[in-house]
Each structure stands twice: as C-alpha cells, then as structure tokens.
C-alpha cells in the first residue's frame, strides 16, 4: 500500500494502489462518524435496521484496514529478522572456515531447556555420542551447501534437521531428516520418538504440591517430605498452606521453604529442579498453572478418581522418586495453549489482557443465557465457520480425554502437537470436530449481531465474559509441561484410556458357534 498523504486541511487521503483505489479509503473518519450516529427519533423500522447494519459494516471495514496495516508492519519485522539471521549465519560460516575458531551452530538438548554454542564438528561428535547414551538431541544446521569455488553463483540455503533415538541397538535408531537443498524437500522414514531426560547435574530442590482437604494426602506429604530430606538431602518447597499444616504437626518441618506472594511464585522455575504432585489430574493442572514460563519436570502421583496424567502409584513413591532422581527418565511434553482476550474497546490487536496458559482446554459457552451462542471463528485470518450451539472447545491433545471427549471429540496422543476444535451441541448435523496443526492462531469473536454475551473459562476456572465485539485469540504456547512417564508416553497413554475409560471393553465372542467351512 502506498503511504498516506495529508491535505492542507489536515485530512488524510490514500493514494491508489496499482491503479485501483483501496475500498477502505472510501470511508473517511467523518463519514464513519456520521454513519455511527444514532438513528433520528421518529424514523421507521427499516431505516433503523439499515443504520445498525451500516454501523456494523463501518466498524468491520475500519478493523480490516487496521488489520492490514498491522500485517504489513509484521511482515516488515519478519523480513528484518530474516536479514539479521542470514548475516549471522554467514558470519558463523566464516568463523568455522578459519582455524582455531570454536563458535558455530546452536546445539539444543530436549532435557536442558538452554542453548549452547558449539562448532559443527563438535555438534556431529555429540550427535553420535548421544545416540549411544539413550539420549535425544536435535541439531539444527543452516548452511548453503556449496564450496568456495562457486561462491559467486546464485545459491539457495539448505536446511537439515536430524533426530536420534534410544541407542544403536534399539529398533528406534532411525533418523528423521528434513532437508531443503537446491529447491528439493525430502523426508526420511519417521520414528516414534520417545523423549528421554538425563540429568546433567544432581537435582537439589523439589517442590511438593498436594490435593487440599484430604487427610490421607496430608499424612503422605509429611512422610514424603521427611524421606526426601533425610535420605536424599534435598531442599523442599511446598505451598504456604501445606507449610502451615506441617508446622502444626511438628516443628521438625522448619526446614521446609515456601513463597510469600505471587511475585516470588513466578520465580519458582529458577529455584525448583523437580515437582512432585500428590492428587489427581486437577493437581497437575494446578501445578502447570503456577508456572507462566518454563516448567520443571513433574512427577505426578495418583490419588484421585481418574488418572490420565498421573501414572505413578503412591505405594511405591520411594522407588519411583529414587529412579527419577537418578535418571534417565522418559517424559511426555504436554503442549499448552496461550490465550488472549481482546476487548472491542481496544485500539489495536496488541492491547490485550494478561495472557492465560491452559493445559486442557479453553471453553466458550452461552452461560446462563437461553439463546444459542453465535461465534465467528478464524484460523490464521481465514474464516472457518460460525458456531451456533451451546459453545466451542479449543483443546490441547492432553485435554482430548477431558471435556472435548465428552463433546464428541477424538482422543489424541498427548505428544501430537495440535489444537482440537470441538463444538458443544451444535445446531447442525454436519458440524464435525477438527484437529488443526500446532502453528496456527485461532480467533473466536462474538459478532455485533449476537443476541447474548458469551463466557470463556480456562481449564475450568478464571471465567471471563465476552461481549459483542470481544475476541479470544489462542495459539500454542512455547513452554510445554514435561511429565515423567512410568514406561513411556505411548504405553502410559494407552494404559490411561484402558483403565480410566475402559476403552473398547467388551466380552470376547465364544468359539463354539458356527464356523466357515
């Protein structure tokens, strides 16, 4: 779009683009204000309806124009980042070609949550080494794939992503390679990557979170804290409520630490190496909600009625914790959704409320209203559908066995990176649930012609009202929740749906009936 120009009177005019006048320029601020004026008293119903419709159209056009400007600004920012990244890669390549230099590409280990610069030769050695040590590493190498003799030719950068799995003797010892070189994209055979976490240094601090209002859980917590302190020599953190309960029981628990306010709680991820939860899936949800950024590995013990995320049994907590502290352990990276509420009064898309992270799902429903919800849904600015029913569920794959399952959604392995789009009692026979890729951004907006408000709840709490014009924007959060596995992620998932839901449980057909001749 060509830049705007101002007349001598201060009014802004838009120049034609490619010989065609932009449709948004036809609505000046003065014209929009005149349209938005309330209807004159005494006019008939048709004029009132037309006036309301024009107000909606004017608001929509204004919002579209602002969205286009924001998109152009974002595209310029991404181009700037691309140029910086390209320059950085060229500089790293020159350093690798010069002798004595040790800087280079980035090496990222799944269980480390930190980036460390190493040279490409060192990265290759570590790649081969990690395959034989039951680790899992990812190596990202950005290069142009050509020699210096043809450096003046036009070249495309090649990209290569390699994974390694559990040891050379394992049947999972396959490399997933996605490469882009000279315009060709190839993919190697896929493996079922089970993620393993290996401690580089011994854990020192454990956070113990418990289910409230349970005498058996309180007794178990005191026993576990005593064992971790005396036998493992670890520092213990608990919630303020739990610390008060422990001190009421005995002054021996003075060594237990806690936090004073929400500001200190936000810094827990810098102090805690491991989290142990005593309760059901709700306790795991509470543990995840405490960490707004990176989450330490969680060891969930089952003390609830259902246990889709709690594979460990409290009867053997000593053996379980001893194995986890020694490592390596299999973990499941459970993805979370990052949600923003954008009010209609916001001046631009970036003026949002504080983001909310959810591990299971965000639900938009009609609340106490007797009217159907009316929700407009967009995926990466592309219109998806208009939901008319009781509401909509945007779920993670970890939450696929929760509310989404009850509403007719599919059960999905928790490590599948996707977003479930599940309607609640839709007034349509053809409205089937969807599973969308993890990189999309979903926007659910209450239109101006909606007959009632909508309500959004996040993992069953923090309920917020969405008025006409308000929107909820959801995307995949960059910080997953790592939970320890009893066996591995696939075995634990199948066990949970068999034991928790009695999935496909039926009596076996007898063999004494008629047979094919």
Coordinates of C-alpha atoms in Angstrom, one line a residue:
X1 CA 0.0 0.0 0.0
X2 CA 1.4 3.4 -0.9
X3 CA 1.9 5.8 2.0
X4 CA -0.9 8.2 3.0
X5 CA -0.8 11.9 2.2
X6 CA -2.3 14.8 4.1
X7 CA -4.1 17.7 2.6
X8 CA -3.7 21.3 3.7
X9 CA -6.8 20.9 5.8
X10 CA -5.3 18.0 7.7
X11 CA -7.5 15.3 6.2
X12 CA -5.8 12.1 5.2
X13 CA -6.2 10.7 1.7
X14 CA -5.0 7.4 0.4
X15 CA -3.2 7.1 -2.9
X16 CA -4.5 4.5 -5.4
X17 CA -2.7 1.1 -5.4
X18 CA -1.8 -0.4 -8.8
X19 CA -4.4 2.0 -10.4
X20 CA -7.2 0.8 -8.1
X21 CA -8.5 2.9 -5.2
X22 CA -8.5 0.9 -1.9
X23 CA -12.0 0.3 -0.8
X24 CA -11.1 1.3 2.8
X25 CA -10.3 4.8 1.7
X26 CA -13.9 5.4 0.6
X27 CA -14.8 5.7 4.3
X28 CA -13.3 8.7 5.8
X29 CA -13.3 9.4 9.5
X30 CA -16.0 12.0 9.1
X31 CA -18.2 9.6 7.0
X32 CA -17.8 6.8 9.6
X33 CA -18.7 9.1 12.4
X34 CA -21.8 10.2 10.5
X35 CA -22.8 6.6 10.0
X36 CA -22.2 5.7 13.6
X37 CA -24.6 8.5 14.8
X38 CA -27.7 7.0 16.5
X39 CA -30.9 7.0 14.4
X40 CA -33.1 10.0 14.5
X41 CA -36.2 9.7 16.6
X42 CA -39.4 9.0 14.6
X43 CA -37.8 7.2 11.7
X44 CA -39.4 3.9 10.7
X45 CA -38.0 0.4 11.5
X46 CA -36.4 -0.1 8.1
X47 CA -34.2 2.9 8.5
X48 CA -33.2 1.9 12.0
X49 CA -32.3 -1.6 10.7
X50 CA -30.3 -0.1 7.8
X51 CA -28.5 2.3 10.2
X52 CA -27.5 -0.6 12.5
X53 CA -26.2 -2.6 9.5
X54 CA -24.2 0.3 8.3
X55 CA -22.6 0.8 11.7
X56 CA -21.5 -2.9 11.7
X57 CA -20.1 -2.5 8.1
X58 CA -18.2 0.6 9.0
X59 CA -16.7 -1.0 12.1
X60 CA -15.7 -4.1 10.1
X61 CA -14.1 -2.0 7.4
X62 CA -12.2 0.1 9.9
X63 CA -11.0 -3.1 11.7
X64 CA -9.9 -4.7 8.4
X65 CA -7.9 -1.6 7.5
X66 CA -6.2 -1.6 10.8
X67 CA -5.5 -5.4 10.5
X68 CA -3.9 -4.9 7.0
X69 CA -1.6 -2.2 8.4
X70 CA -0.6 -4.4 11.3
X71 CA 0.1 -7.3 8.9
X72 CA 2.3 -5.1 6.8
X73 CA 4.2 -4.0 9.8
X74 CA 4.6 -7.6 11.0
X75 CA 5.9 -8.6 7.5
X76 CA 8.5 -5.9 7.6
X77 CA 9.6 -7.0 11.0
X78 CA 10.0 -10.7 9.9
X79 CA 12.0 -9.5 6.9
X80 CA 14.3 -7.6 9.2
X81 CA 14.8 -10.7 11.4
X82 CA 15.4 -12.8 8.3
X83 CA 18.2 -10.4 7.1
X84 CA 19.8 -10.5 10.6
X85 CA 19.7 -14.3 10.7
X86 CA 21.2 -14.6 7.3
X87 CA 24.0 -12.2 8.2
X88 CA 24.6 -14.1 11.4
X89 CA 24.8 -17.5 9.6
X90 CA 27.3 -16.1 7.1
X91 CA 29.5 -14.8 10.0
X92 CA 29.3 -18.2 11.7
X93 CA 30.4 -19.9 8.5
X94 CA 33.4 -17.7 8.1
X95 CA 34.4 -18.5 11.7
X96 CA 34.1 -22.2 11.1
X97 CA 36.4 -22.0 8.0
X98 CA 39.1 -20.1 9.9
X99 CA 41.4 -22.3 12.1
X100 CA 41.1 -22.1 15.9
X101 CA 37.6 -20.9 16.0
X102 CA 35.1 -22.8 18.2
X103 CA 31.9 -20.8 17.6
X104 CA 29.2 -22.1 15.4
X105 CA 25.7 -23.5 15.3
X106 CA 23.4 -24.0 18.2
X107 CA 23.0 -27.3 20.0
X108 CA 19.7 -27.9 21.7
X109 CA 19.0 -30.8 24.1
X110 CA 15.4 -31.5 25.0
X111 CA 16.1 -32.0 28.7
X112 CA 18.3 -29.0 29.0
X113 CA 16.0 -26.0 28.1
X114 CA 19.0 -23.9 27.2
X115 CA 21.1 -23.2 24.1
X116 CA 24.8 -23.6 24.0
X117 CA 27.1 -22.5 21.1
X118 CA 29.4 -25.3 19.7
X119 CA 31.1 -25.9 16.4
X120 CA 29.6 -28.1 13.7
X121 CA 32.4 -30.8 14.2
X122 CA 31.7 -30.8 17.9
X123 CA 28.0 -31.0 17.2
X124 CA 28.5 -34.0 15.0
X125 CA 30.5 -35.8 17.6
X126 CA 27.9 -35.0 20.3
X127 CA 25.2 -36.2 17.9
X128 CA 26.9 -39.6 17.5
X129 CA 27.7 -39.8 21.2
X130 CA 24.1 -39.1 22.3
X131 CA 22.7 -41.9 20.2
X132 CA 24.7 -44.4 22.2
X133 CA 23.7 -42.9 25.6
X134 CA 19.9 -43.2 25.4
X135 CA 19.5 -39.5 24.9
X136 CA 17.6 -37.5 22.4
X137 CA 19.1 -34.4 20.8
X138 CA 18.1 -32.1 18.0
X139 CA 20.7 -30.4 15.8
X140 CA 19.8 -27.5 13.5
X141 CA 22.4 -26.7 10.8
X142 CA 21.9 -23.8 8.5
X143 CA 24.3 -23.9 5.5
X144 CA 24.5 -23.1 1.8
X145 CA 26.0 -26.5 0.8
X146 CA 28.4 -25.1 -1.8
X147 CA 32.2 -24.8 -1.9
X148 CA 34.1 -21.5 -2.1
X149 CA 34.9 -22.1 -5.8
X150 CA 31.4 -21.5 -6.7
X151 CA 30.7 -18.8 -4.1
X152 CA 29.8 -16.3 -6.8
X153 CA 27.0 -18.4 -8.1
X154 CA 23.4 -17.9 -7.0
X155 CA 22.8 -20.5 -4.3
X156 CA 19.9 -21.5 -2.0
X157 CA 20.5 -22.1 1.7
X158 CA 20.0 -25.8 2.7
X159 CA 18.4 -26.8 6.0
X160 CA 18.9 -30.1 7.7
X161 CA 17.2 -31.3 10.9
X162 CA 18.3 -34.6 12.4
X163 CA 17.0 -36.6 15.4
X164 CA 18.5 -39.5 17.2
X165 CA 16.8 -42.0 19.5
X166 CA 17.4 -44.6 22.2
X167 CA 20.8 -46.2 21.4
X168 CA 22.3 -48.0 18.5
X169 CA 20.8 -51.4 19.5
X170 CA 17.3 -50.0 19.6
X171 CA 14.7 -50.6 16.9
X172 CA 14.0 -46.9 17.1
X173 CA 17.5 -46.0 16.0
X174 CA 16.3 -44.1 12.9
X175 CA 17.0 -40.5 11.9
X176 CA 14.2 -38.2 11.0
X177 CA 15.8 -35.9 8.4
X178 CA 14.0 -33.0 6.8
X179 CA 16.3 -31.2 4.4
X180 CA 15.9 -28.3 1.9
X181 CA 18.7 -28.2 -0.7
X182 CA 18.6 -26.6 -4.2
X183 CA 14.8 -26.3 -4.0
X184 CA 14.1 -30.0 -3.1
X185 CA 12.5 -31.1 0.2
X186 CA 13.0 -34.7 1.3
X187 CA 11.9 -36.5 4.4
X188 CA 13.4 -39.7 5.8
X189 CA 11.4 -42.5 7.4
X190 CA 9.7 -41.4 10.7
X191 CA 10.4 -43.0 14.1
X192 CA 8.3 -42.9 17.2
X193 CA 10.5 -40.6 19.2
X194 CA 10.2 -41.3 22.9
X195 CA 11.7 -38.4 24.7
X196 CA 14.3 -39.2 27.4
X197 CA 15.5 -36.7 30.1
X198 CA 19.0 -37.2 31.6
X199 CA 20.2 -35.0 34.5
X200 CA 23.5 -33.2 33.8
X201 CA 23.8 -32.4 37.5
X202 CA 22.1 -33.9 40.5
X203 CA 18.7 -32.3 41.4
X204 CA 18.8 -30.2 44.5
X205 CA 15.3 -28.8 45.1
X206 CA 11.9 -30.5 44.9
X207 CA 8.5 -28.8 45.0
X208 CA 5.8 -30.9 46.6
X209 CA 2.2 -30.0 45.6
X210 CA -0.8 -31.7 47.3
X211 CA -4.5 -32.1 46.8
X212 CA -6.3 -29.9 49.5
X213 CA -8.8 -31.1 52.2
X214 CA -7.5 -34.7 52.3
X215 CA -6.2 -36.3 55.5
X216 CA -4.6 -39.2 53.7
X217 CA -2.7 -36.8 51.3
X218 CA -1.6 -34.7 54.3
X219 CA -0.1 -37.8 56.0
X220 CA 1.6 -38.9 52.8
X221 CA 3.0 -35.5 52.2
X222 CA 4.7 -35.3 55.6
X223 CA 6.1 -38.8 55.1
X224 CA 7.5 -37.9 51.6
X225 CA 9.0 -34.6 52.8
X226 CA 10.7 -36.4 55.7
X227 CA 12.1 -39.1 53.4
X228 CA 13.4 -36.6 50.7
X229 CA 15.1 -34.5 53.4
X230 CA 16.7 -37.3 55.4
X231 CA 17.5 -39.9 52.7
X232 CA 18.1 -37.7 49.6
X233 CA 19.4 -34.5 51.3
X234 CA 17.1 -32.3 49.1
X235 CA 15.7 -28.8 49.7
X236 CA 11.9 -28.9 49.9
X237 CA 9.4 -26.3 48.7
X238 CA 5.7 -26.5 49.5
X239 CA 2.7 -24.2 49.3
X240 CA 2.1 -21.8 52.2
X241 CA -1.0 -23.7 53.2
X242 CA 1.0 -27.0 53.3
X243 CA 3.8 -25.5 55.3
X244 CA 1.4 -24.3 57.9
X245 CA -0.1 -27.8 58.2
X246 CA 3.3 -29.4 58.5
X247 CA 4.4 -27.0 61.3
X248 CA 1.1 -27.6 63.1
X249 CA 2.0 -31.3 63.2
X250 CA 5.6 -30.8 64.3
X251 CA 8.3 -28.2 64.5
X252 CA 10.7 -30.6 62.8
X253 CA 9.5 -29.3 59.4
X254 CA 11.1 -25.8 59.9
X255 CA 13.4 -26.6 57.0
X256 CA 10.6 -26.6 54.5
X257 CA 10.5 -23.5 52.3
X258 CA 7.7 -21.6 50.6
X259 CA 6.9 -18.3 49.0
X260 CA 5.2 -15.1 50.2
X261 CA 3.4 -13.7 47.2
X262 CA 2.7 -14.2 43.5
X263 CA 5.9 -12.3 42.6
X264 CA 8.0 -14.9 44.3
X265 CA 5.9 -17.7 42.8
X266 CA 6.7 -16.5 39.3
X267 CA 10.4 -17.2 40.0
X268 CA 9.9 -20.8 41.2
X269 CA 11.2 -22.2 37.9
X270 CA 14.6 -20.7 38.7
X271 CA 14.8 -22.5 42.0
X272 CA 13.0 -25.8 41.6
X273 CA 14.5 -28.8 39.8
X274 CA 11.6 -31.2 40.1
X275 CA 7.9 -31.1 41.0
X276 CA 6.0 -33.9 42.8
X277 CA 2.2 -33.8 42.8
X278 CA 0.0 -35.8 45.2
X279 CA -3.5 -35.9 43.8
X280 CA -5.4 -36.4 40.5
X281 CA -5.2 -34.7 37.2
X282 CA -6.6 -31.5 38.8
X283 CA -3.4 -31.2 40.9
X284 CA -1.3 -31.5 37.7
X285 CA -3.4 -28.7 36.2
X286 CA -2.8 -26.6 39.3
X287 CA 1.0 -27.3 39.1
X288 CA 1.1 -26.2 35.5
X289 CA -0.8 -23.0 36.1
X290 CA 1.8 -21.9 38.7
X291 CA 4.4 -21.6 36.0
X292 CA 3.8 -18.9 33.5
X293 CA 7.0 -19.7 31.6
X294 CA 9.3 -22.8 31.7
X295 CA 8.0 -25.7 33.7
X296 CA 10.3 -28.1 35.6
X297 CA 9.7 -31.9 35.1
X298 CA 6.6 -33.1 37.0
X299 CA 6.3 -36.5 38.7
X300 CA 2.6 -37.0 39.2
X301 CA 1.3 -39.5 41.8
X302 CA -2.2 -40.8 41.5
X303 CA -4.6 -40.0 44.4
X304 CA -7.7 -39.0 42.5
X305 CA -10.6 -40.8 40.8
X306 CA -9.2 -40.5 37.3
X307 CA -5.6 -40.5 36.3
X308 CA -4.9 -39.7 32.6
X309 CA -1.8 -37.7 33.6
X310 CA -0.8 -39.5 36.9
X311 CA 0.9 -42.8 36.1
X312 CA 2.7 -43.3 39.4
X313 CA 1.3 -45.0 42.5
X314 CA 1.9 -43.6 46.0
X315 CA 2.6 -47.1 47.4
X316 CA 5.9 -47.2 45.7
X317 CA 6.9 -43.5 45.8
X318 CA 10.3 -44.2 47.2
X319 CA 11.3 -46.4 44.3
X320 CA 9.7 -44.0 41.8
X321 CA 11.4 -40.9 43.1
X322 CA 14.8 -42.7 43.5
X323 CA 14.6 -43.8 39.9
X324 CA 13.6 -40.3 38.7
X325 CA 16.4 -38.6 40.7
X326 CA 19.0 -40.9 39.2
X327 CA 17.7 -40.7 35.6
X328 CA 17.4 -41.0 32.8
X329 CA 13.6 -40.9 32.6
X330 CA 11.0 -40.9 29.9
X331 CA 8.9 -37.8 29.7
X332 CA 5.9 -36.6 27.9
X333 CA 6.0 -33.0 26.6
X334 CA 2.4 -31.8 27.1
X335 CA 1.6 -28.7 25.0
X336 CA -0.3 -25.7 26.4
X337 CA -2.4 -23.1 24.8
X338 CA -1.7 -19.4 25.3
X339 CA -5.0 -17.3 25.3
X340 CA -5.5 -13.6 25.0
X341 CA -8.8 -11.7 25.4
X342 CA -9.1 -8.7 23.2
X343 CA -11.9 -6.3 24.0
X344 CA -13.9 -4.3 21.5
X345 CA -12.7 -1.1 23.0
X346 CA -9.0 -2.0 22.3
X347 CA -7.3 0.4 20.0
X348 CA -5.2 -2.3 18.3
X349 CA -4.6 -6.1 18.3
X350 CA -1.8 -5.8 20.8
X351 CA -3.8 -4.2 23.5
X352 CA -4.9 -7.4 25.2
X353 CA -5.4 -8.6 28.8
X354 CA -2.8 -10.7 30.6
X355 CA -2.2 -14.0 28.7
X356 CA -3.6 -17.2 30.2
X357 CA -2.0 -20.6 29.8
X358 CA -4.2 -23.7 29.7
X359 CA -3.1 -27.4 29.7
X360 CA -6.5 -28.9 29.0
X361 CA -8.9 -26.6 27.2
X362 CA -10.5 -23.2 26.9
X363 CA -14.3 -23.3 26.6
X364 CA -16.6 -20.6 25.2
X365 CA -20.2 -21.2 26.1
X366 CA -23.5 -19.4 26.5
X367 CA -23.5 -19.3 30.3
X368 CA -26.9 -18.7 31.8
X369 CA -28.4 -17.3 28.6
X370 CA -31.2 -19.2 27.0
X371 CA -30.0 -18.2 23.5
X372 CA -27.6 -20.1 21.3
X373 CA -24.1 -18.9 21.2
X374 CA -23.1 -17.0 18.0
X375 CA -19.3 -17.2 17.5
X376 CA -17.3 -16.3 14.4
X377 CA -14.1 -18.4 14.1
X378 CA -11.0 -17.6 12.2
X379 CA -7.8 -19.6 11.6
X380 CA -4.8 -17.5 10.6
X381 CA -7.2 -14.8 9.4
X382 CA -9.1 -17.3 7.3
X383 CA -12.7 -17.7 8.1
X384 CA -13.5 -21.2 9.5
X385 CA -17.2 -21.2 10.5
X386 CA -19.9 -19.6 12.6
X387 CA -20.7 -21.6 15.7
X388 CA -24.3 -21.7 16.7
X389 CA -24.9 -24.1 19.6
X390 CA -24.0 -24.3 23.3
X391 CA -20.4 -23.3 22.7
X392 CA -17.0 -24.3 21.5
X393 CA -14.0 -26.1 23.0
X394 CA -10.4 -25.3 21.9
X395 CA -8.4 -28.2 23.5
X396 CA -4.8 -29.4 23.6
X397 CA -4.1 -33.0 22.9
X398 CA -3.6 -33.6 26.6
X399 CA -7.1 -32.3 27.1
X400 CA -8.5 -34.6 24.4
X401 CA -9.7 -37.1 27.1
X402 CA -11.4 -34.4 29.1
X403 CA -14.3 -32.0 28.1
X404 CA -13.5 -32.4 24.4
X405 CA -14.1 -36.2 24.6
X406 CA -17.4 -35.7 26.3
X407 CA -18.5 -33.3 23.5
X408 CA -17.7 -35.9 20.8
X409 CA -14.0 -35.1 20.0
X410 CA -11.3 -37.6 19.2
X411 CA -8.8 -39.0 21.7
X412 CA -5.3 -37.9 20.6
X413 CA -1.9 -38.9 21.9
X414 CA -0.6 -36.1 24.2
X415 CA 2.6 -35.6 22.3
X416 CA 0.9 -34.9 19.0
X417 CA 1.3 -31.1 18.5
X418 CA -2.2 -30.0 17.5
X419 CA -5.3 -28.0 18.6
X420 CA -8.7 -29.7 18.8
X421 CA -11.6 -27.7 17.5
X422 CA -14.7 -29.3 19.1
X423 CA -18.3 -27.8 19.1
X424 CA -20.6 -28.2 22.0
X425 CA -24.1 -29.4 21.0
X426 CA -24.0 -27.6 17.6
X427 CA -27.4 -26.9 15.9
X428 CA -26.2 -28.7 12.7
X429 CA -25.9 -32.3 11.6
X430 CA -22.7 -31.7 9.6
X431 CA -20.6 -29.8 12.2
X432 CA -17.8 -32.4 12.9
X433 CA -14.8 -31.8 15.2
X434 CA -11.5 -30.7 13.7
X435 CA -7.8 -31.2 14.6
X436 CA -5.6 -28.3 13.5
X437 CA -1.8 -28.0 13.3
X438 CA 0.1 -26.5 16.2
X439 CA 1.4 -23.5 14.4
X440 CA -2.0 -21.8 13.6
X441 CA -3.6 -19.0 15.5
X442 CA -7.3 -19.3 16.3
X443 CA -9.5 -16.3 16.8
X444 CA -13.1 -16.6 18.2
X445 CA -15.1 -13.4 18.1
X446 CA -18.6 -12.6 19.4
X447 CA -20.3 -10.7 16.4
X448 CA -22.2 -7.4 16.9
X449 CA -25.4 -9.1 15.9
X450 CA -25.2 -11.7 18.7
X451 CA -28.3 -12.0 20.8
X452 CA -26.3 -12.5 24.1
X453 CA -22.9 -12.5 25.6
X454 CA -20.6 -15.5 25.7
X455 CA -18.4 -16.8 28.6
X456 CA -14.8 -18.2 28.4
X457 CA -13.3 -20.4 31.0
X458 CA -9.7 -21.6 31.1
X459 CA -9.1 -25.2 32.5
X460 CA -12.5 -24.8 34.2
X461 CA -11.7 -21.6 36.1
X462 CA -10.9 -17.8 35.6
X463 CA -14.3 -17.3 33.9
X464 CA -14.5 -14.2 31.7
X465 CA -17.4 -12.5 29.9
X466 CA -17.1 -11.9 26.2
X467 CA -19.4 -9.1 25.0
X468 CA -20.3 -8.2 21.4
X469 CA -17.1 -7.3 19.5
X470 CA -14.8 -9.1 22.0
X471 CA -12.5 -11.8 20.8
X472 CA -10.4 -14.7 22.2
X473 CA -7.1 -15.4 20.4
X474 CA -5.4 -18.8 21.1
X475 CA -2.1 -20.2 19.9
X476 CA 0.4 -22.8 21.0
X477 CA 2.5 -21.7 24.0
X478 CA 6.3 -22.0 23.7
X479 CA 6.6 -23.7 27.1
X480 CA 5.3 -27.3 27.3
X481 CA 4.7 -29.2 30.6
X482 CA 7.1 -32.1 30.9
X483 CA 5.6 -35.0 32.9
X484 CA 7.5 -38.1 33.9
X485 CA 6.4 -41.5 32.4
X486 CA 6.1 -44.8 34.2
X487 CA 7.1 -46.6 31.0
X488 CA 7.0 -44.2 28.0
X489 CA 4.5 -41.7 26.7
X490 CA 2.6 -44.2 24.4
X491 CA 2.4 -47.0 27.0
X492 CA 1.1 -44.6 29.6
X493 CA -1.5 -43.1 27.3
X494 CA -2.9 -46.5 26.3
X495 CA -2.9 -47.6 29.9
X496 CA -4.8 -44.5 30.9
X497 CA -7.6 -44.9 28.3
X498 CA -7.9 -48.6 29.1
X499 CA -8.1 -48.2 32.9
X500 CA -9.7 -44.8 33.1
X501 CA -12.3 -45.1 30.3
X502 CA -12.5 -48.9 29.8
X503 CA -11.9 -48.1 26.2
X504 CA -13.3 -50.8 23.8
X505 CA -14.0 -53.2 26.6
X506 CA -16.4 -55.9 25.6
X507 CA -16.9 -59.6 26.2
X508 CA -14.9 -61.8 23.8
X509 CA -17.1 -63.8 21.4
X510 CA -17.1 -67.6 22.1
X511 CA -15.6 -70.1 19.7
X512 CA -18.3 -72.8 19.9
X513 CA -20.6 -71.2 17.4
X514 CA -20.8 -71.9 13.6
X515 CA -17.6 -71.8 11.6
X516 CA -16.8 -71.2 8.0
X517 CA -16.5 -74.4 6.1

